[in-house]
Coordinates of C-alpha atoms and ligand atoms in Angstrom, one line a residue:
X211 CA 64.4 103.2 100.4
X212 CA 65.1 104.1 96.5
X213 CA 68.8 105.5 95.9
X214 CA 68.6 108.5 94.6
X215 CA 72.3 108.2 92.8
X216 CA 74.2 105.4 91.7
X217 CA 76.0 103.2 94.2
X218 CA 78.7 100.1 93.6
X219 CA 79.2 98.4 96.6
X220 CA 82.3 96.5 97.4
X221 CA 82.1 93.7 100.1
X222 CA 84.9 91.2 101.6
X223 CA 87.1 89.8 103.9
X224 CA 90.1 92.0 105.4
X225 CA 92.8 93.0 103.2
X226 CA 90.7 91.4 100.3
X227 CA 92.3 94.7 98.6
X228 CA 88.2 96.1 98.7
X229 CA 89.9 99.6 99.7
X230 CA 92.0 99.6 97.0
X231 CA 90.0 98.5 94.1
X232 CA 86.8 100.6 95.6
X233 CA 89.2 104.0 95.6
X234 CA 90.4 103.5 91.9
X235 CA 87.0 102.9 90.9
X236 CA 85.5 105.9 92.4
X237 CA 88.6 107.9 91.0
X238 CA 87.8 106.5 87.2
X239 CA 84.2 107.2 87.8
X240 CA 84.3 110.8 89.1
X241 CA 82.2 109.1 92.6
X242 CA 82.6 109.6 96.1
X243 CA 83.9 107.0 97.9
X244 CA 83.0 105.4 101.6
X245 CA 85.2 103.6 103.8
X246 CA 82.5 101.9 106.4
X247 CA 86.0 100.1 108.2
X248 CA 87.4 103.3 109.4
X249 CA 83.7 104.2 111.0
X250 CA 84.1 100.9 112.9
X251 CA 87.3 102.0 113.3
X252 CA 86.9 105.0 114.3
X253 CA 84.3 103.8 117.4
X254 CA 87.0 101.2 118.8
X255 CA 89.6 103.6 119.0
X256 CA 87.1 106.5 120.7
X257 CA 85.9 103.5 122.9
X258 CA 89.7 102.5 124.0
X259 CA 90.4 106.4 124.2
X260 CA 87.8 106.7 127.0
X261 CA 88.1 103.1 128.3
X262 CA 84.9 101.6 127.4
X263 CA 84.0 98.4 128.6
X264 CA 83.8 96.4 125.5
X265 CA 81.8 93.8 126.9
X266 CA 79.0 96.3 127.5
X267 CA 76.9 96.9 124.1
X268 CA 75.3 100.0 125.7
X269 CA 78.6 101.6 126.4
X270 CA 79.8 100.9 122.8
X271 CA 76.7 101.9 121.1
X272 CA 76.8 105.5 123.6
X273 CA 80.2 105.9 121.4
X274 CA 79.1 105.3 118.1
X275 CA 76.2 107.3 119.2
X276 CA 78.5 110.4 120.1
X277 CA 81.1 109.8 117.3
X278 CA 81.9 112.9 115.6
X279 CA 84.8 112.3 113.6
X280 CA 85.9 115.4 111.3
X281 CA 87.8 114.7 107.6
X282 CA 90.4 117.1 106.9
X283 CA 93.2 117.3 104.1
X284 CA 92.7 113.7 104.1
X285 CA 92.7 113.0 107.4
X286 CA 90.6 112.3 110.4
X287 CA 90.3 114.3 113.6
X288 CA 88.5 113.0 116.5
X289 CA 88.1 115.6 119.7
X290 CA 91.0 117.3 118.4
X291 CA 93.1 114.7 118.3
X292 CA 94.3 113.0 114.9
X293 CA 93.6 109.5 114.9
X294 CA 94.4 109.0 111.0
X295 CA 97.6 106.7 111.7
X296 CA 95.6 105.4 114.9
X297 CA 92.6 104.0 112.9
X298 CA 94.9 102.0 110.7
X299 CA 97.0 99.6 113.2
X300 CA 95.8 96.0 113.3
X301 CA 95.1 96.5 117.0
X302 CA 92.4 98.9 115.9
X303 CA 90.8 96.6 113.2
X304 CA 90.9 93.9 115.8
X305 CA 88.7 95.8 117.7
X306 CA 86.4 97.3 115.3
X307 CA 85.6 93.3 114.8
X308 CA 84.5 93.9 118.0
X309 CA 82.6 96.7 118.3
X310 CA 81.2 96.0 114.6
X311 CA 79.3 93.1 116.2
X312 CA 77.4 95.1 118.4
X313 CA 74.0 95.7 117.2
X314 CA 73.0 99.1 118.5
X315 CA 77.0 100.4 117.2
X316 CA 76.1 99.2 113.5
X317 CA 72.3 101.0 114.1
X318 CA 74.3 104.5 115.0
X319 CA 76.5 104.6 112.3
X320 CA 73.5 103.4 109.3
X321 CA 72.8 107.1 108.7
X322 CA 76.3 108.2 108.2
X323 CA 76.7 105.7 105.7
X324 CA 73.5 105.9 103.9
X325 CA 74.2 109.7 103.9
X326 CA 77.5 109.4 101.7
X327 CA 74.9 108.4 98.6
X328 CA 75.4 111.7 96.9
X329 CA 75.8 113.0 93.1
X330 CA 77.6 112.3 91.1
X331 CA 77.6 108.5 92.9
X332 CA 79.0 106.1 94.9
X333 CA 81.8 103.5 96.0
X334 CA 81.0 102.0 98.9
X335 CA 83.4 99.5 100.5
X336 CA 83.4 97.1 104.2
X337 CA 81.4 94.1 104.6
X338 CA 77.5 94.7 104.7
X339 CA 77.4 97.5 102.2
X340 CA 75.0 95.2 99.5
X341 CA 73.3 93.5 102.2
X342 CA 72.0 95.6 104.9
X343 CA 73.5 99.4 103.9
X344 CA 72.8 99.7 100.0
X345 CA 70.6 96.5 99.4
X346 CA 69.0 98.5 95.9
X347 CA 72.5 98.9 94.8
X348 CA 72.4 98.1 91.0
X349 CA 75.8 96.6 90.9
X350 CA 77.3 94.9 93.7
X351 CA 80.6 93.0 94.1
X352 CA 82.2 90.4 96.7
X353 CA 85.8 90.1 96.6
X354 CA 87.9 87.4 98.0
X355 CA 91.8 86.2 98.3
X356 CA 93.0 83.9 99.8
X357 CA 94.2 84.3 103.6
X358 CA 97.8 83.8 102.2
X359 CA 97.8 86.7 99.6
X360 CA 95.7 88.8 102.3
X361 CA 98.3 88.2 104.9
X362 CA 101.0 89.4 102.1
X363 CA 99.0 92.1 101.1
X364 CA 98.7 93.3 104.7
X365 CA 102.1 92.9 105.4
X366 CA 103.2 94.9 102.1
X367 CA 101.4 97.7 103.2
X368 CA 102.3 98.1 106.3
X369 CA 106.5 97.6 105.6
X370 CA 105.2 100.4 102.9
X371 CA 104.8 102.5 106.0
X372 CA 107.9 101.8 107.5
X373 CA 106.4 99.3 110.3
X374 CA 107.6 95.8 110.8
X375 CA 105.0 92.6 109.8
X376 CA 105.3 89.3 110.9
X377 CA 102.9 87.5 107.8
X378 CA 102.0 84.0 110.4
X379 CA 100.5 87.0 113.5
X380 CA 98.7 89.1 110.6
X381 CA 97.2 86.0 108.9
X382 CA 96.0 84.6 112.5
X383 CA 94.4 88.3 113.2
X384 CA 92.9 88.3 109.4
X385 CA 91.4 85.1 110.2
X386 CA 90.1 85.6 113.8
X387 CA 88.7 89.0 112.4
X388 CA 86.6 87.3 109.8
X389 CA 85.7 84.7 111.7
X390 CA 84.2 87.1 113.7
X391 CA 82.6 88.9 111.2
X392 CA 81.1 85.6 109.8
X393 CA 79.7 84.1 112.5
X394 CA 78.0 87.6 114.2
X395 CA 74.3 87.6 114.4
X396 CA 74.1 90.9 113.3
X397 CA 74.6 92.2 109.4
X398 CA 77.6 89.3 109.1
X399 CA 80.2 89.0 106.4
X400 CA 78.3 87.3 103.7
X401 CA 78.1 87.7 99.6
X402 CA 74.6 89.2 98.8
X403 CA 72.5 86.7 96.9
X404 CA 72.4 89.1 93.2
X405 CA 76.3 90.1 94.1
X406 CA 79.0 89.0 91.5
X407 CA 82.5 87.5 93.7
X408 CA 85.7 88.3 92.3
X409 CA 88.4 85.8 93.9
X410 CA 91.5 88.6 93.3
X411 CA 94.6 86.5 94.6
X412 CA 95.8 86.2 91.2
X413 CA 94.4 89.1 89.5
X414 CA 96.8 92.6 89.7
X415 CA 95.0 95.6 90.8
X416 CA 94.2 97.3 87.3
X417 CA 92.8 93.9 86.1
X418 CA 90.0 94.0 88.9
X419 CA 89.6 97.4 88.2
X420 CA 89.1 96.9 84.5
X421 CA 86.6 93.9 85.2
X422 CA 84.4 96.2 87.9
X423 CA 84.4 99.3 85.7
X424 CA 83.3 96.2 82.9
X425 CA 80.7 95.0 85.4
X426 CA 79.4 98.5 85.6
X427 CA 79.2 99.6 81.8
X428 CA 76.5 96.5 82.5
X429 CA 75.1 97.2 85.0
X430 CA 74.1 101.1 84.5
Ligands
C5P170 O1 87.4 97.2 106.3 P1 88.2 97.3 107.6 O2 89.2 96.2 107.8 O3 88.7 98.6 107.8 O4 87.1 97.0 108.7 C1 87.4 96.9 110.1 C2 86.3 96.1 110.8 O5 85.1 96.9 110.8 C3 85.9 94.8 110.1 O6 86.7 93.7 110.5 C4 84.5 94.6 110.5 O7 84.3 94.0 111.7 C5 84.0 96.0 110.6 N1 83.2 96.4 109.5 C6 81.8 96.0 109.5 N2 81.0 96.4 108.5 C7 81.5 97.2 107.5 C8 82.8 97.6 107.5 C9 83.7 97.2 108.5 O8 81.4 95.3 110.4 N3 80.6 97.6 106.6

């Protein structure tokens, strides 16, 4: 499968600040940017809306399967309902973890993902992009922080929205998350083997934008 455009992917643990750095990136570039989480997202909370047995993978993928979500002023309808703040709680991300590990859920939602790949470019951010979604991408990054400056990060965002965080419940969800995003059989977390790993927790956001946009001017 040759790319056609230019893609960056962006890979990682949760709250690794992937989003964030993937976003500004894009922005400086003049690319599009994808957010594979909220597709995962998006299925969990469709599958909760119609009660879904989440032990059943044929149930799950039928959802991913019949997800049509639809963007709008920067935010996301899904049958009419706006699910923009819904997609966001750590409940939800809990359960994309879940859904994500289903096999014929992560098959349904390839095309959507392979379809953002449009001129001018690409930012691509969640945790298989360089390995399974965009494996020709020419410059591909895996970021990291430590479960202590996630947690924080998390938490920070979160109080930025007015909710309350308790850091030791949001670092034991981070961790049970990526543990299950490890440890699946199916596209799991992992660095590809030509990506470059960026360990953030010390690093302020424009100085791991600067080094990405640096990695690129390389890579392109
Ligand atoms: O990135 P975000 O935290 O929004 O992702 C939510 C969940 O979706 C992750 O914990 C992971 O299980 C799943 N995911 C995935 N593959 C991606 C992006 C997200 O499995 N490319």
């Amino acid at each position: 499968m040759a790319l056609t455009v230019p893609v960056i992917t962006i890979d990682g643990p949760a709250a690794s600040g992937k989003g964030t750095i993937a976003e500004r990136v894009a922005r400086e570039l003049g690319f599009h940017y994808l957010d594979s989480g909220a597709l995962y997202r998006l299925t969990a909370v469709a599958a909760l809306r119609a009660k879904a047995d989440f032990n059943d993978p044929a149930a799950l993928e039928a959802v991913a399967l019949g997800l049509a979500p639809e963007f709008r002023d920067s935010r996301v309808w899904l049958a009419g309902e706006d699910v923009s703040a819904a997609i966001r709680t750590e409940e939800a991300g809990v359960a994309a973890s879940r859904v994500a590990a289903v096999p014929g859920v992560r098959k349904a939602l390839f095309d959507l993902q392979r379809n953002a790949a449009r001129a001018p470019g690409l930012v691509a951010d969640g945790r298989d992009m360089g390995t399974v979604v965009f494996p020709e991408a020419p410059l591909k990054v895996f970021m990291t922080a430590s479960a202590a400056v996630r947690a924080e990060r998390r938490a920070l965002q979160l109080e930025a929205r007015g909710e309350k965080a308790d850091r030791e419940a949001l670092r034991r969800d981070l961790e049970e998350r990526d543990r299950r995003d490890r440890e699946r059989a199916t596209a799991p977390l992992v660095a590809a083997a030509d990506a470059r790993e960026l360990d953030t927790s010390e690093m302020p956001i424009d100085e791991v934008v600067k080094k990405v946009l640096e990695w690129w001017r390389l890579a392109s």
